[in-house]
Amino acid sequence: MRLLVGLHHLELGGSQLNALDLAISMRDHGHDVAVFGIHDGTPGPVADLARSAGLPVTIARHPAERGRRVAPARWGVARALTAAARAHRADLLHVYEFPLSLDALFGPHLALGTPVVTTIYGMAVPSWLARGPELVMGNRELTDQALAFGMSAHLIEPPVNTDSDNPDVVDSQAFRTRYGIADDDLMIGVVSRLEPEMKAEGIGRAMDALPLIADDRLRLVVVGDGPSYADLSARADRINARLGRAAVVMTGSLTDPRPAYAATDIAIGMGGSALRAMSFGAPIVVLGVQGFSRSCTPEDFDYFITNGYFGYGDGNLDPAPLAAQIAELAADPARRERLGEWSRRTVEERYSLKAAADALSEIYTRALAAGRRRRWGAAARVGAHKAVADLLPPALRRGNQ
């Protein structure tokens, strides 16, 4: 099979890294795999990672659309995606996140009849997505929502490469030395794309939590870059000045963040990044939006199985609950060790890359069997529904986007 994998951007992030891991797995299963990606100025490091893994990469430039869930005019992306599918002679197109699913539907699916599989690791199911193409969701709740909409939805939880995401194969001490983290410091690690939507709020709360914890050993290390970097860096400076020490360290983006994961004593984060931290044997507090934070423990694991490694709070952004969760772990080294061992074991048993690749292969088989059926009807329905949704007031759009 000739497979083209489409990425909605090429910056480091959980969705992109998961997509790349699965693309490499498909290549190792004997398929001919290429990657298509979008950038808004400078191609991101994921393109280099794909090339270093031996995957050919096609890149299309498209302006950033901050604050919009779906662009009203992305015909340039659809044309570029169609050209890439034609050049690769793709039998199947697998795209990640719903803006690119529109480009795939109105581009190569309509023009060439290329079957499409879409993976959405975001935290909403757009009700206007086509019912025909195969859809992959990252948690049980969203999969059930998609099935209720009549979509052909499948659950594949974000996979983790437990061979490479392993504390035994990277140098954690070199990372701690580089960033001035002493042996007796407790490093709170977060690896994340620094986006104003979903990500920045929780990281900012973690910074604000530090002054509430009477523990000078705590060092919050934020690994990542993005549009919220400047604001979060300024916030870190204020916290450091208030505490009179370098309590918050901003590293910027790292092409290989694994040493940061391995150096972490207490992890915070969401989605695929949370699972990668668990793969490195770290206890974790999962972040969300609107004030959400929750420790991931065996007792609370059912919540994360159903909802994914994310959540919505009640809108109260008081950092005190997060501070209490961090303080509980900081004060109990035996609990940190037990939870870290449980985290690693859980990822190995439930979130392995091999299991995800096997499930994805079955979905690809379904998509190829469906072939070109109903592509015109699906495109017309999506176009009509999306046009209506765009006319709604912003407050009414959430369920339609």
Short mmCIF file of C-alpha atoms in Angstrom, two decimals:
data_model
loop_
_atom_site.label_atom_id
_atom_site.label_comp_id
_atom_site.label_asym_id
_atom_site.label_seq_id
_atom_site.Cartn_x
_atom_site.Cartn_y
_atom_site.Cartn_z
CA MET A 1 0.00 0.00 0.00
CA ARG A 2 1.14 3.53 -0.80
CA LEU A 3 0.21 5.72 2.18
CA LEU A 4 0.34 9.51 2.51
CA VAL A 5 0.24 10.83 6.10
CA GLY A 6 -0.96 14.46 6.45
CA LEU A 7 0.03 16.62 9.43
CA HIS A 8 -1.81 19.83 10.31
CA HIS A 9 1.50 21.48 11.28
CA LEU A 10 5.13 20.50 11.70
CA GLU A 11 5.93 21.85 15.15
CA LEU A 12 6.66 19.44 17.96
CA GLY A 13 3.46 18.23 19.58
CA GLY A 14 1.77 15.07 20.73
CA SER A 15 -0.41 14.63 17.64
CA GLN A 16 2.53 15.08 15.25
CA LEU A 17 4.85 12.74 17.18
CA ASN A 18 2.15 10.08 17.44
CA ALA A 19 1.50 10.40 13.71
CA LEU A 20 5.19 10.06 12.93
CA ASP A 21 5.60 7.00 15.17
CA LEU A 22 2.66 5.30 13.46
CA ALA A 23 3.88 6.29 9.99
CA ILE A 24 7.26 4.70 10.71
CA SER A 25 5.49 1.59 12.03
CA MET A 26 3.47 1.36 8.81
CA ARG A 27 6.68 1.70 6.79
CA ASP A 28 8.27 -1.06 8.87
CA HIS A 29 5.21 -3.21 8.07
CA GLY A 30 6.18 -3.00 4.39
CA HIS A 31 4.07 -0.05 3.19
CA ASP A 32 5.40 2.83 1.07
CA VAL A 33 4.85 5.87 3.32
CA ALA A 34 5.29 9.60 2.66
CA VAL A 35 4.48 12.65 4.81
CA PHE A 36 2.67 15.89 3.93
CA GLY A 37 2.76 18.87 6.29
CA ILE A 38 1.79 22.52 6.60
CA HIS A 39 3.88 25.39 7.92
CA ASP A 40 3.22 29.10 8.33
CA GLY A 41 6.71 30.44 7.70
CA THR A 42 9.50 28.13 8.82
CA PRO A 43 9.09 24.35 8.52
CA GLY A 44 9.05 22.81 11.98
CA PRO A 45 11.35 20.11 13.36
CA VAL A 46 8.89 17.28 12.67
CA ALA A 47 9.82 17.52 8.98
CA ASP A 48 13.46 16.87 9.87
CA LEU A 49 12.48 13.98 12.14
CA ALA A 50 10.47 12.41 9.32
CA ARG A 51 13.34 12.78 6.85
CA SER A 52 15.84 11.37 9.35
CA ALA A 53 13.56 8.31 9.63
CA GLY A 54 13.74 7.87 5.85
CA LEU A 55 10.27 9.20 5.01
CA PRO A 56 9.90 11.60 2.04
CA VAL A 57 8.26 14.90 3.04
CA THR A 58 6.17 17.38 1.05
CA ILE A 59 5.58 20.77 2.68
CA ALA A 60 2.93 23.37 1.85
CA ARG A 61 2.95 26.88 3.24
CA HIS A 62 -0.26 28.25 4.70
CA PRO A 63 -0.69 31.31 6.95
CA ALA A 64 -1.34 30.69 10.63
CA GLU A 65 -4.98 31.02 11.68
CA ARG A 66 -4.78 31.71 15.38
CA GLY A 67 -8.16 31.87 17.03
CA ARG A 68 -9.96 29.99 14.22
CA ARG A 69 -10.88 26.36 14.47
CA VAL A 70 -11.30 25.93 10.71
CA ALA A 71 -10.20 28.37 8.04
CA PRO A 72 -12.89 29.59 5.64
CA ALA A 73 -10.56 29.37 2.63
CA ARG A 74 -7.95 26.62 2.49
CA TRP A 75 -8.16 25.73 -1.17
CA GLY A 76 -4.41 26.18 -1.51
CA VAL A 77 -3.84 23.43 1.06
CA ALA A 78 -6.39 21.16 -0.62
CA ARG A 79 -4.67 21.66 -3.98
CA ALA A 80 -1.23 21.00 -2.48
CA LEU A 81 -2.51 17.89 -0.73
CA THR A 82 -4.05 16.66 -3.98
CA ALA A 83 -0.77 17.22 -5.81
CA ALA A 84 1.14 15.34 -3.10
CA ALA A 85 -1.32 12.43 -3.23
CA ARG A 86 -1.02 12.30 -7.03
CA ALA A 87 2.80 12.48 -6.94
CA HIS A 88 3.02 9.71 -4.34
CA ARG A 89 0.33 7.69 -6.19
CA ALA A 90 -1.30 7.28 -2.78
CA ASP A 91 -3.73 4.43 -2.26
CA LEU A 92 -4.80 5.91 1.08
CA LEU A 93 -4.56 9.26 2.85
CA HIS A 94 -4.35 9.45 6.65
CA VAL A 95 -4.70 12.98 8.00
CA TYR A 96 -4.51 14.30 11.55
CA GLU A 97 -6.92 16.82 13.13
CA PHE A 98 -10.07 18.13 11.57
CA PRO A 99 -8.90 21.21 9.58
CA LEU A 100 -6.79 18.92 7.40
CA SER A 101 -9.67 16.45 7.13
CA LEU A 102 -11.58 19.13 5.19
CA ASP A 103 -8.61 19.67 2.89
CA ALA A 104 -8.42 15.91 2.30
CA LEU A 105 -12.14 15.61 1.59
CA PHE A 106 -12.36 18.53 -0.82
CA GLY A 107 -8.95 17.81 -2.32
CA PRO A 108 -7.67 14.31 -3.09
CA HIS A 109 -10.83 12.49 -1.97
CA LEU A 110 -13.01 14.39 -4.46
CA ALA A 111 -10.44 14.92 -7.18
CA LEU A 112 -8.76 11.53 -7.15
CA GLY A 113 -11.09 9.28 -5.19
CA THR A 114 -8.39 8.64 -2.59
CA PRO A 115 -9.86 7.03 0.54
CA VAL A 116 -9.31 9.05 3.71
CA VAL A 117 -8.77 8.13 7.35
CA THR A 118 -8.86 10.98 9.88
CA THR A 119 -7.40 10.94 13.39
CA ILE A 120 -8.58 13.57 15.88
CA TYR A 121 -6.67 13.88 19.14
CA GLY A 122 -8.41 17.15 19.99
CA MET A 123 -11.09 17.34 22.67
CA ALA A 124 -14.17 17.88 20.51
CA VAL A 125 -15.99 16.04 17.74
CA PRO A 126 -17.08 18.39 14.93
CA SER A 127 -20.63 17.29 14.15
CA TRP A 128 -20.21 18.28 10.50
CA LEU A 129 -17.49 15.71 9.78
CA ALA A 130 -18.33 13.27 6.98
CA ARG A 131 -20.07 10.05 8.03
CA GLY A 132 -18.35 7.85 5.46
CA PRO A 133 -14.58 8.07 5.96
CA GLU A 134 -13.04 6.14 8.83
CA LEU A 135 -12.45 8.27 11.93
CA VAL A 136 -9.99 7.56 14.75
CA MET A 137 -10.52 9.18 18.16
CA GLY A 138 -8.19 9.26 21.14
CA ASN A 139 -10.55 8.45 24.01
CA ARG A 140 -13.71 6.49 24.69
CA GLU A 141 -16.01 9.45 25.41
CA LEU A 142 -15.26 11.18 22.09
CA THR A 143 -15.48 7.89 20.20
CA ASP A 144 -18.96 7.35 21.62
CA GLN A 145 -19.96 10.90 20.65
CA ALA A 146 -18.77 10.32 17.09
CA LEU A 147 -20.66 7.03 16.90
CA ALA A 148 -23.79 8.83 18.12
CA PHE A 149 -23.38 11.27 15.22
CA GLY A 150 -23.40 8.28 12.86
CA MET A 151 -19.69 8.40 12.06
CA SER A 152 -17.53 5.36 11.41
CA ALA A 153 -15.44 5.95 14.54
CA HIS A 154 -12.75 3.82 16.16
CA LEU A 155 -10.84 4.17 19.40
CA ILE A 156 -7.04 4.20 19.28
CA GLU A 157 -5.59 5.79 22.37
CA PRO A 158 -2.46 7.90 21.75
CA PRO A 159 0.34 5.36 21.30
CA VAL A 160 3.73 5.44 22.99
CA ASN A 161 6.96 3.99 21.67
CA THR A 162 8.02 2.33 24.90
CA ASP A 163 11.37 1.30 23.41
CA SER A 164 12.55 4.86 22.76
CA ASP A 165 10.46 6.58 25.45
CA ASN A 166 12.39 4.75 28.13
CA PRO A 167 14.49 6.22 30.98
CA ASP A 168 17.18 3.59 30.39
CA VAL A 169 18.08 4.84 26.89
CA VAL A 170 18.64 8.58 27.49
CA ASP A 171 20.92 10.71 29.69
CA SER A 172 18.79 12.48 32.27
CA GLN A 173 21.74 13.73 34.32
CA ALA A 174 23.16 15.72 31.41
CA PHE A 175 19.82 17.51 31.07
CA ARG A 176 19.68 18.39 34.76
CA THR A 177 23.25 19.66 34.69
CA ARG A 178 22.63 21.76 31.58
CA TYR A 179 19.69 23.57 33.19
CA GLY A 180 21.06 23.82 36.71
CA ILE A 181 18.79 21.24 38.34
CA ALA A 182 20.67 19.94 41.38
CA ASP A 183 20.53 16.32 42.51
CA ASP A 184 18.45 17.26 45.56
CA ASP A 185 16.05 19.46 43.56
CA LEU A 186 12.65 18.07 42.65
CA MET A 187 12.02 18.74 38.98
CA ILE A 188 8.44 19.32 37.90
CA GLY A 189 8.55 18.73 34.15
CA VAL A 190 6.14 19.76 31.41
CA VAL A 191 6.78 19.19 27.72
CA SER A 192 4.24 20.98 25.57
CA ARG A 193 3.59 23.13 22.56
CA LEU A 194 2.93 26.55 24.14
CA GLU A 195 -0.44 27.40 22.62
CA PRO A 196 -2.95 29.92 24.00
CA GLU A 197 -5.75 27.42 23.43
CA MET A 198 -5.72 24.54 25.92
CA LYS A 199 -2.02 24.58 26.89
CA ALA A 200 -0.97 27.97 28.33
CA GLU A 201 -3.62 28.19 31.03
CA GLY A 202 -2.57 25.03 32.86
CA ILE A 203 1.15 25.80 32.59
CA GLY A 204 0.53 29.28 33.96
CA ARG A 205 -1.38 27.79 36.89
CA ALA A 206 1.57 25.51 37.59
CA MET A 207 3.83 28.54 37.79
CA ASP A 208 1.40 30.30 40.13
CA ALA A 209 1.25 27.17 42.30
CA LEU A 210 4.93 27.29 43.25
CA PRO A 211 4.70 30.20 45.73
CA LEU A 212 1.89 28.31 47.50
CA ILE A 213 4.14 25.35 48.26
CA ALA A 214 6.70 25.78 51.04
CA ASP A 215 9.37 23.72 49.31
CA ASP A 216 12.46 25.39 47.88
CA ARG A 217 13.50 22.13 46.21
CA LEU A 218 10.81 22.49 43.54
CA ARG A 219 11.91 23.55 40.05
CA LEU A 220 9.34 23.82 37.27
CA VAL A 221 10.97 23.14 33.89
CA VAL A 222 8.87 24.08 30.84
CA VAL A 223 10.06 22.50 27.60
CA GLY A 224 8.49 23.84 24.43
CA ASP A 225 7.86 26.83 22.21
CA GLY A 226 4.92 28.44 20.52
CA PRO A 227 2.84 31.61 20.42
CA SER A 228 2.43 31.71 24.22
CA TYR A 229 6.16 31.46 24.93
CA ALA A 230 6.70 35.20 25.51
CA ASP A 231 3.75 35.54 27.88
CA LEU A 232 4.70 32.44 29.87
CA SER A 233 8.34 33.49 30.00
CA ALA A 234 7.35 36.88 31.44
CA ARG A 235 5.15 35.11 33.97
CA ALA A 236 8.09 32.86 34.91
CA ASP A 237 10.27 35.94 35.47
CA ARG A 238 7.68 37.38 37.84
CA ILE A 239 7.45 34.13 39.81
CA ASN A 240 11.23 33.85 40.02
CA ALA A 241 11.52 37.45 41.24
CA ARG A 242 8.83 36.85 43.84
CA LEU A 243 10.56 33.72 45.16
CA GLY A 244 14.07 35.08 44.84
CA ARG A 245 15.32 32.00 43.00
CA ALA A 246 15.16 30.34 39.57
CA ALA A 247 12.07 28.32 40.40
CA VAL A 248 10.83 28.27 36.78
CA VAL A 249 13.10 27.35 33.88
CA MET A 250 12.04 27.89 30.26
CA THR A 251 14.14 25.77 27.90
CA GLY A 252 12.43 26.55 24.61
CA SER A 253 11.83 23.79 22.09
CA LEU A 254 14.01 20.68 22.11
CA THR A 255 14.17 18.44 19.05
CA ASP A 256 14.57 15.49 21.39
CA PRO A 257 12.69 16.13 24.66
CA ARG A 258 13.28 12.62 26.01
CA PRO A 259 16.09 13.68 28.41
CA ALA A 260 13.65 16.20 29.92
CA TYR A 261 11.06 13.48 30.49
CA ALA A 262 13.71 11.20 31.99
CA ALA A 263 14.97 13.94 34.33
CA THR A 264 11.48 14.68 35.68
CA ASP A 265 10.54 13.79 39.26
CA ILE A 266 6.92 14.96 39.00
CA ALA A 267 5.30 15.41 35.59
CA ILE A 268 2.42 17.67 34.64
CA GLY A 269 0.79 17.75 31.24
CA MET A 270 -1.98 16.46 29.02
CA GLY A 271 -2.68 14.13 26.11
CA GLY A 272 0.18 12.32 24.46
CA SER A 273 2.75 14.25 26.47
CA ALA A 274 1.23 12.91 29.69
CA LEU A 275 1.51 9.36 28.40
CA ARG A 276 5.12 9.88 27.33
CA ALA A 277 5.94 11.16 30.82
CA MET A 278 4.32 8.04 32.26
CA SER A 279 6.41 5.90 29.92
CA PHE A 280 9.49 7.40 31.56
CA GLY A 281 8.23 6.28 34.95
CA ALA A 282 7.08 9.65 36.24
CA PRO A 283 4.06 10.22 38.49
CA ILE A 284 1.83 12.76 36.78
CA VAL A 285 -0.77 15.42 37.44
CA VAL A 286 -2.92 15.80 34.33
CA LEU A 287 -3.82 19.32 33.26
CA GLY A 288 -6.84 20.56 31.36
CA VAL A 289 -8.63 23.86 30.91
CA GLN A 290 -10.90 26.04 33.06
CA GLY A 291 -8.91 25.13 36.16
CA PHE A 292 -8.80 21.35 35.69
CA SER A 293 -6.02 19.25 37.23
CA ARG A 294 -6.11 15.69 38.50
CA SER A 295 -3.49 13.22 39.67
CA CYS A 296 -3.31 10.05 37.61
CA THR A 297 -3.43 7.11 40.01
CA PRO A 298 -4.78 3.55 39.92
CA GLU A 299 -7.81 4.74 41.90
CA ASP A 300 -8.66 7.45 39.34
CA PHE A 301 -7.64 5.55 36.22
CA ASP A 302 -11.21 4.91 35.04
CA TYR A 303 -11.62 8.66 34.55
CA PHE A 304 -8.66 8.83 32.17
CA ILE A 305 -9.70 5.71 30.28
CA THR A 306 -13.05 7.35 29.54
CA ASN A 307 -12.08 10.99 29.08
CA GLY A 308 -8.47 10.85 27.97
CA TYR A 309 -5.64 12.69 29.66
CA PHE A 310 -7.44 16.02 29.80
CA GLY A 311 -10.42 17.61 31.46
CA TYR A 312 -12.63 20.67 31.94
CA GLY A 313 -12.80 22.40 35.28
CA ASP A 314 -15.48 24.68 36.68
CA GLY A 315 -13.78 27.88 35.52
CA ASN A 316 -12.04 28.63 38.82
CA LEU A 317 -8.37 29.26 37.96
CA ASP A 318 -7.17 29.27 41.57
CA PRO A 319 -3.81 27.43 41.54
CA ALA A 320 -4.33 26.05 45.07
CA PRO A 321 -5.74 22.63 44.01
CA LEU A 322 -2.83 22.05 41.64
CA ALA A 323 -0.41 23.22 44.33
CA ALA A 324 -1.87 20.66 46.74
CA GLN A 325 -1.54 17.85 44.19
CA ILE A 326 2.11 18.72 43.52
CA ALA A 327 2.87 19.15 47.24
CA GLU A 328 1.43 15.73 48.05
CA LEU A 329 3.80 14.07 45.61
CA ALA A 330 6.76 16.23 46.62
CA ALA A 331 6.36 15.25 50.28
CA ASP A 332 6.22 11.49 49.72
CA PRO A 333 9.15 9.91 47.80
CA ALA A 334 7.79 6.40 48.31
CA ARG A 335 4.47 7.39 46.71
CA ARG A 336 6.33 8.98 43.79
CA GLU A 337 8.24 5.75 43.25
CA ARG A 338 5.12 3.56 43.43
CA LEU A 339 3.18 5.77 41.03
CA GLY A 340 6.14 6.01 38.67
CA GLU A 341 6.42 2.23 38.47
CA TRP A 342 2.66 1.96 37.93
CA SER A 343 2.81 4.63 35.22
CA ARG A 344 5.47 2.80 33.23
CA ARG A 345 3.70 -0.54 33.60
CA THR A 346 0.36 0.97 32.53
CA VAL A 347 1.82 2.43 29.35
CA GLU A 348 3.55 -0.82 28.47
CA GLU A 349 0.35 -2.82 28.94
CA ARG A 350 -2.23 -0.45 27.42
CA TYR A 351 -0.63 2.16 25.14
CA SER A 352 2.05 0.30 23.19
CA LEU A 353 2.85 1.44 19.66
CA LYS A 354 2.54 -2.12 18.34
CA ALA A 355 -1.05 -2.48 19.52
CA ALA A 356 -1.98 0.89 17.98
CA ALA A 357 -0.30 0.00 14.68
CA ASP A 358 -2.16 -3.33 14.51
CA ALA A 359 -5.51 -1.59 15.14
CA LEU A 360 -4.71 1.07 12.55
CA SER A 361 -3.89 -1.57 9.94
CA GLU A 362 -7.41 -2.97 10.32
CA ILE A 363 -8.91 0.50 9.88
CA TYR A 364 -6.81 1.03 6.73
CA THR A 365 -8.20 -2.24 5.36
CA ARG A 366 -11.77 -1.00 5.95
CA ALA A 367 -11.02 2.33 4.29
CA LEU A 368 -9.48 0.69 1.23
CA ALA A 369 -12.42 -1.70 0.93
CA ALA A 370 -14.87 1.23 0.95
CA GLY A 371 -12.91 2.82 -1.88
CA ARG A 372 -14.55 5.76 -3.63
CA ARG A 373 -18.12 5.19 -2.46
CA ARG A 374 -20.31 8.22 -1.68
CA ARG A 375 -17.51 10.76 -1.85
CA TRP A 376 -19.64 13.40 -3.60
CA GLY A 377 -22.48 13.08 -1.10
CA ALA A 378 -20.12 13.28 1.86
CA ALA A 379 -18.46 16.41 0.52
CA ALA A 380 -21.79 18.10 -0.17
CA ARG A 381 -23.10 17.31 3.31
CA VAL A 382 -19.97 18.57 5.04
CA GLY A 383 -19.95 21.73 2.96
CA ALA A 384 -23.58 22.52 3.73
CA HIS A 385 -23.31 21.78 7.44
CA LYS A 386 -20.10 23.76 7.83
CA ALA A 387 -21.55 26.73 5.97
CA VAL A 388 -24.51 26.80 8.34
CA ALA A 389 -22.23 26.45 11.38
CA ASP A 390 -20.13 29.41 10.25
CA LEU A 391 -23.26 31.59 10.24
CA LEU A 392 -24.03 30.86 13.90
CA PRO A 393 -23.06 33.31 16.64
CA PRO A 394 -19.75 32.29 18.30
CA ALA A 395 -21.51 31.18 21.48
CA LEU A 396 -23.52 28.62 19.52
CA ARG A 397 -20.69 27.18 17.43
CA ARG A 398 -18.96 25.00 19.96
CA GLY A 399 -20.94 21.87 19.29
CA ASN A 400 -20.63 22.36 15.55
CA GLN A 401 -16.87 22.88 15.38
#
